[in-house]
Amino acid sequence: MLGGKDEKMKKLGDLPGDVIKTAAKVGMEETEKERSASFFHLDEAGVFSKVMEGYKDKVELLDIREALKKHAWLKDYYWKAVDKNKDEYTKNTDELVMGGYYMRILPGQKVEVPLQSCMFISKLRFKQYVHNIIIAEEGSEAQIISGCATTEGTGSAEHVGVSEFFVKKDARLTFTMIHNWSPETLVRPRSGAVIEDNASFISNYVILKPVKDLQMYPTAYCKGKNSVARFSNLMYAEGRSYIDAGSRVILEGENSRAEIISRAIAKDAATIISRGDLRNTNSKVKGHLECRGLLLGKESVIHAIPELLAKGEGSDMSHEAAVGKIAEKEIFYLMSRGLTKDEATALIIRGFLDTSILNLPAELDRTIRNMTEKVSEGL
Amino acid sequence: MPDILEVKNLSVEINKKKTLKGINIKIETGQIYVLFGPNGSGKTSLLMTIMGFPGYKIKEGGIFFEGREITKKTVDERARLGIGMGFQLPQDIRGVKLIDILKICAGKKPTAELSPGEKALIDRFNLTDLLERDVNLDYSGGEKKRAEMLQLLLMKPKLLLLDEPDSGVDLESLKLIGEEIQEYVRKNNASALLITHQGYILEYLKAQRACVLLDSTIHCHNKPQVILNDIRKKGYRKCVKCWEGKTKK
Ligand SMILES: Nc1ncnc2c1ncn2[C@@H]1O[C@H](COP(=O)(O)OP(=O)(O)O)[C@@H](O)[C@H]1O
Ligand SMILES: [Mg+2]
């Protein structure tokens, strides 16, 4: 589609109605007004890529294949944060890549208005392979909201997405990924981030809709002095969903820090495996891992697997994990304030899926809070 | 006017253990009624039973609110009838912010704004800085008690069940809590059943009646100060004995 010059879309609103409606649920702003740049990948091709007026000298956004042609130096980033030979999914992506985006925040640019991207599957039984590269140049700051979805009622599909992040010296990048799949979708994100001196990478992940089988273990390498990686995951699984999601941080730089926070709710016969892994090669580092799980069904399963591998006397690492059902005492405390049992339960669940752990700007926080509120109301 | 609360011949078990036996209490509308008693005598259990908490199994007797039996009503139904509980050990709830629960108490939607009067009350309780924090989580003892009283006052209950509102609070908070409750009760002709150990809060509250709970049952009915003085001088057991001696004569 993209490249078939005449078919190139002028605005996101030109996408089919059901596509845009579902994309909105993963944070896509169809009017593009509240975004500094927008990218849309539909099934096998990128169909939209645009940087808004006023941001053209701040950010660069291209289809990945176009970018590789345009910038010879990009090969120094391609497959440098994720191992190409990691598994069959990375190998297949290398071979079958259909597109993806290249985003670059130019040196020193502070982009307050978020950039947005969406990877979308509308075809039944479609297998999507995309590869994204995100570079936050020295001293830059940006927010990216990235949604992945299938059209409602798509049935079975497969999404494999490689994302490589490079957060340069003094840069600060916040990446928020929201998933909304059909209950028949197989999902394999493969992400890696390299973080330099005094830089921070904040990664948020939100999944509130059923999925067949999702597995991911994004890894951040805190290579720089004083570098920071922070992963926060909000996961709600129902039906027969199977989610195996973790975050890993390798603390290599002196005084580097990491935090991994996850909140998992499993209902019905859903399973969530919530992993976290912190390890260090440099001894002056600090890391904390926190996993909380809430079980809402007799058959629901949460398996928290926190791992710490600390080397050297200067490393300071900790973890907390707690999994259980909602405490009766909490429900009755709220009932004594006049809430019914159902209202009290919904409030506790909404609070459990606490968006404030994501550290988002107000507008994104509202978007995601609206989603978590719908989840707790629907119980 | 019917009594705001009447507990009739109430016996309660917790985990199959008899905790309260043959309790009789009558609180007139507008009255503040004090419940004394040593640790473990069942004071909290009595309040929890009146509020309708699960686990407090009523084996005998009943509870009447404004003349109507509420023994079988759920906790939230009792709250909506106008019974408010200030807990001895307030429950913390991760993710539920103080502001959320204050709006619930005030009967407001999460998106609604607080009124200037409500904001002023929060300010008087010195809790404005805690509004965005999870309710009771990592609060100091005094903060918990102030948050508890603030929630109660926003609920505008007809009957306040106050479980040691003066335990673990500093002198300033004690004065504040005492005066605010007194003012609320006076203005709204509300009533209260109050548990206190040291009776410090009675300096600020005008309580009319008191009794002692000992060995799972009620002894003595008298003016709070009389009972408190007796307990101070002779201890709970002797105080009870003296009263029993008097009634026999
Ligand atoms: N949830 C409970 N499970 C078991 N025993 C309890 C429970 N709550 C209270 N009790 C017991 O009941 C008795 C009365 O306790 P409580 O009502 O808290 O006393 P008070 O408030 O007068 O100090 C004590 O022996 C206490 O250990
Ligand atoms: Mg007690």
Short mmCIF file of N, CA, C and O in Angstrom, two decimals, chain A residues 263 290 292 320 327-341 343 347-348 350-352 354 356, chain B residues 51 53-54 75-76 79-80 85 87 90-97 101 104-105 110 135-136 148 151-152 155:
data_model
loop_
_atom_site.label_atom_id
_atom_site.label_comp_id
_atom_site.label_asym_id
_atom_site.label_seq_id
_atom_site.Cartn_x
_atom_site.Cartn_y
_atom_site.Cartn_z
N ARG A 263 1.44 -5.69 37.84
CA ARG A 263 0.15 -5.99 38.47
C ARG A 263 -0.57 -6.95 37.53
O ARG A 263 -0.78 -6.62 36.36
N GLU A 290 8.86 -5.81 41.78
CA GLU A 290 7.63 -5.94 42.57
C GLU A 290 6.55 -6.56 41.70
O GLU A 290 6.27 -6.08 40.61
N ARG A 292 2.63 -8.03 41.93
CA ARG A 292 1.41 -8.32 42.69
C ARG A 292 0.38 -8.97 41.80
O ARG A 292 0.18 -8.53 40.67
N GLU A 320 9.65 -8.10 45.81
CA GLU A 320 8.45 -8.40 46.59
C GLU A 320 7.49 -9.08 45.64
O GLU A 320 7.32 -8.64 44.51
N ALA A 327 -8.76 -9.36 49.50
CA ALA A 327 -8.96 -9.57 50.93
C ALA A 327 -10.38 -9.16 51.32
O ALA A 327 -10.82 -8.06 51.01
N GLU A 328 -11.08 -10.09 52.00
CA GLU A 328 -12.43 -9.81 52.50
C GLU A 328 -12.46 -8.53 53.33
O GLU A 328 -13.40 -7.75 53.24
N LYS A 329 -11.43 -8.36 54.13
CA LYS A 329 -11.38 -7.20 55.02
C LYS A 329 -11.45 -5.89 54.24
O LYS A 329 -12.03 -4.92 54.70
N GLU A 330 -10.81 -5.87 53.07
CA GLU A 330 -10.85 -4.66 52.25
C GLU A 330 -12.26 -4.42 51.73
O GLU A 330 -12.76 -3.30 51.73
N ILE A 331 -12.90 -5.50 51.28
CA ILE A 331 -14.26 -5.37 50.76
C ILE A 331 -15.20 -4.85 51.85
O ILE A 331 -15.97 -3.91 51.63
N PHE A 332 -15.10 -5.42 53.06
CA PHE A 332 -16.03 -5.03 54.11
C PHE A 332 -15.75 -3.63 54.64
O PHE A 332 -16.66 -2.93 55.05
N TYR A 333 -14.49 -3.25 54.60
CA TYR A 333 -14.17 -1.88 55.00
C TYR A 333 -14.92 -0.90 54.09
O TYR A 333 -15.56 0.04 54.55
N LEU A 334 -14.87 -1.16 52.79
CA LEU A 334 -15.56 -0.28 51.85
C LEU A 334 -17.08 -0.39 51.98
O LEU A 334 -17.79 0.59 51.82
N MET A 335 -17.57 -1.59 52.27
CA MET A 335 -19.01 -1.75 52.47
C MET A 335 -19.49 -0.94 53.67
O MET A 335 -20.60 -0.41 53.67
N SER A 336 -18.62 -0.82 54.68
CA SER A 336 -19.02 -0.03 55.85
C SER A 336 -19.11 1.46 55.51
O SER A 336 -19.61 2.24 56.29
N ARG A 337 -18.60 1.82 54.31
CA ARG A 337 -18.75 3.20 53.85
C ARG A 337 -19.93 3.34 52.89
O ARG A 337 -20.10 4.36 52.23
N GLY A 338 -20.68 2.24 52.74
CA GLY A 338 -21.92 2.33 51.97
C GLY A 338 -21.89 1.69 50.59
O GLY A 338 -22.88 1.69 49.88
N LEU A 339 -20.73 1.14 50.18
CA LEU A 339 -20.69 0.48 48.87
C LEU A 339 -21.25 -0.94 48.97
O LEU A 339 -21.08 -1.61 49.98
N THR A 340 -21.89 -1.39 47.89
CA THR A 340 -22.32 -2.79 47.86
C THR A 340 -21.08 -3.65 47.66
O THR A 340 -20.00 -3.15 47.31
N LYS A 341 -21.25 -4.94 47.84
CA LYS A 341 -20.11 -5.86 47.68
C LYS A 341 -19.52 -5.75 46.28
O LYS A 341 -18.30 -5.70 46.11
N GLU A 343 -19.71 -3.21 44.16
CA GLU A 343 -19.06 -1.90 43.98
C GLU A 343 -17.70 -1.88 44.66
O GLU A 343 -16.72 -1.35 44.11
N LEU A 347 -14.05 -1.42 42.85
CA LEU A 347 -13.15 -0.34 43.23
C LEU A 347 -11.75 -0.88 43.56
O LEU A 347 -10.74 -0.29 43.19
N ILE A 348 -11.71 -2.00 44.24
CA ILE A 348 -10.41 -2.59 44.61
C ILE A 348 -9.66 -3.04 43.35
O ILE A 348 -8.46 -2.83 43.22
N ARG A 350 -10.07 -1.83 40.29
CA ARG A 350 -9.64 -0.63 39.57
C ARG A 350 -8.38 -0.06 40.23
O ARG A 350 -7.44 0.35 39.55
N GLY A 351 -8.36 -0.07 41.55
CA GLY A 351 -7.20 0.43 42.27
C GLY A 351 -5.98 -0.44 42.07
O GLY A 351 -4.85 0.04 42.00
N PHE A 352 -6.23 -1.72 41.94
CA PHE A 352 -5.13 -2.67 41.73
C PHE A 352 -4.46 -2.43 40.37
O PHE A 352 -3.26 -2.48 40.23
N ASP A 354 -3.57 0.04 38.96
CA ASP A 354 -3.30 1.45 39.25
C ASP A 354 -2.44 2.08 38.16
O ASP A 354 -1.27 1.75 38.02
N SER A 356 -1.22 4.91 38.04
CA SER A 356 -0.18 5.84 38.50
C SER A 356 1.19 5.17 38.57
O SER A 356 2.21 5.85 38.58
N MET B 51 -22.21 -3.41 63.45
CA MET B 51 -22.01 -2.98 62.06
C MET B 51 -22.34 -4.10 61.08
O MET B 51 -22.55 -3.86 59.90
N PHE B 53 -20.47 -7.13 60.60
CA PHE B 53 -19.34 -7.81 59.97
C PHE B 53 -19.48 -9.33 60.03
O PHE B 53 -20.01 -9.87 60.99
N PRO B 54 -19.00 -10.01 58.97
CA PRO B 54 -19.07 -11.47 58.96
C PRO B 54 -18.09 -12.02 60.00
O PRO B 54 -17.13 -11.35 60.35
N VAL B 75 -23.64 -5.24 55.90
CA VAL B 75 -22.85 -4.09 56.34
C VAL B 75 -23.24 -2.82 55.58
O VAL B 75 -23.45 -1.76 56.17
N ASP B 76 -23.32 -2.94 54.25
CA ASP B 76 -23.60 -1.74 53.47
C ASP B 76 -25.03 -1.23 53.69
O ASP B 76 -25.27 -0.03 53.68
N ALA B 79 -24.85 0.72 56.79
CA ALA B 79 -24.19 2.01 56.55
C ALA B 79 -25.17 2.99 55.92
O ALA B 79 -25.23 4.15 56.30
N ARG B 80 -25.96 2.48 54.99
CA ARG B 80 -26.90 3.38 54.30
C ARG B 80 -28.07 3.78 55.20
O ARG B 80 -28.68 4.83 54.97
N MET B 85 -18.97 3.51 61.17
CA MET B 85 -17.99 2.87 62.06
C MET B 85 -16.62 3.52 61.89
O MET B 85 -16.12 3.62 60.77
N PHE B 87 -13.02 2.61 62.79
CA PHE B 87 -12.36 1.38 63.24
C PHE B 87 -11.18 1.64 64.17
O PHE B 87 -10.47 2.63 64.03
N PRO B 90 -7.88 0.64 61.27
CA PRO B 90 -8.42 0.86 59.92
C PRO B 90 -7.65 0.05 58.87
O PRO B 90 -6.43 -0.04 58.92
N GLN B 91 -8.40 -0.52 57.97
CA GLN B 91 -7.84 -1.37 56.91
C GLN B 91 -7.16 -0.52 55.83
O GLN B 91 -7.74 0.45 55.36
N ASP B 92 -5.95 -0.90 55.43
CA ASP B 92 -5.36 -0.20 54.28
C ASP B 92 -5.76 -0.91 52.99
O ASP B 92 -6.02 -2.12 52.99
N ILE B 93 -5.89 -0.14 51.94
CA ILE B 93 -6.26 -0.72 50.64
C ILE B 93 -5.36 -0.13 49.57
O ILE B 93 -5.43 1.05 49.25
N ARG B 94 -4.51 -0.97 49.04
CA ARG B 94 -3.59 -0.53 48.00
C ARG B 94 -4.35 -0.13 46.74
O ARG B 94 -5.23 -0.86 46.28
N GLY B 95 -4.03 1.04 46.20
CA GLY B 95 -4.65 1.46 44.95
C GLY B 95 -5.92 2.28 45.13
O GLY B 95 -6.36 2.94 44.20
N VAL B 96 -6.52 2.23 46.32
CA VAL B 96 -7.71 3.06 46.57
C VAL B 96 -7.25 4.28 47.36
O VAL B 96 -6.77 4.16 48.49
N LYS B 97 -7.36 5.43 46.73
CA LYS B 97 -6.81 6.64 47.34
C LYS B 97 -7.77 7.22 48.37
O LYS B 97 -8.99 7.01 48.30
N ILE B 101 -12.14 7.38 48.57
CA ILE B 101 -13.00 6.90 49.64
C ILE B 101 -13.76 8.06 50.29
O ILE B 101 -14.92 7.91 50.70
N ILE B 104 -16.71 8.64 48.17
CA ILE B 104 -17.72 7.60 48.43
C ILE B 104 -18.49 7.92 49.70
O ILE B 104 -19.71 7.87 49.73
N CYS B 105 -17.75 8.30 50.74
CA CYS B 105 -18.41 8.63 52.01
C CYS B 105 -19.37 9.80 51.84
O CYS B 105 -20.45 9.80 52.41
N PRO B 110 -16.94 9.48 41.47
CA PRO B 110 -15.49 9.71 41.46
C PRO B 110 -15.08 10.98 40.71
O PRO B 110 -14.06 11.58 41.02
N VAL B 135 -5.41 4.67 50.80
CA VAL B 135 -6.05 4.85 52.10
C VAL B 135 -5.38 3.97 53.17
O VAL B 135 -5.19 2.76 52.98
N ASN B 136 -4.97 4.62 54.25
CA ASN B 136 -4.37 4.00 55.44
C ASN B 136 -3.02 3.32 55.23
O ASN B 136 -2.40 2.88 56.19
N GLU B 148 -10.00 8.30 59.55
CA GLU B 148 -11.17 7.52 59.92
C GLU B 148 -12.32 8.45 60.34
O GLU B 148 -13.46 8.31 59.88
N GLN B 151 -13.73 10.41 57.36
CA GLN B 151 -14.65 9.61 56.54
C GLN B 151 -16.02 9.53 57.19
O GLN B 151 -17.05 9.70 56.53
N LEU B 152 -16.01 9.31 58.50
CA LEU B 152 -17.28 9.20 59.22
C LEU B 152 -18.10 10.47 59.11
O LEU B 152 -19.30 10.43 58.82
N MET B 155 -19.80 10.94 55.94
CA MET B 155 -20.94 10.03 55.73
C MET B 155 -22.22 10.53 56.38
O MET B 155 -23.30 10.06 56.08
#
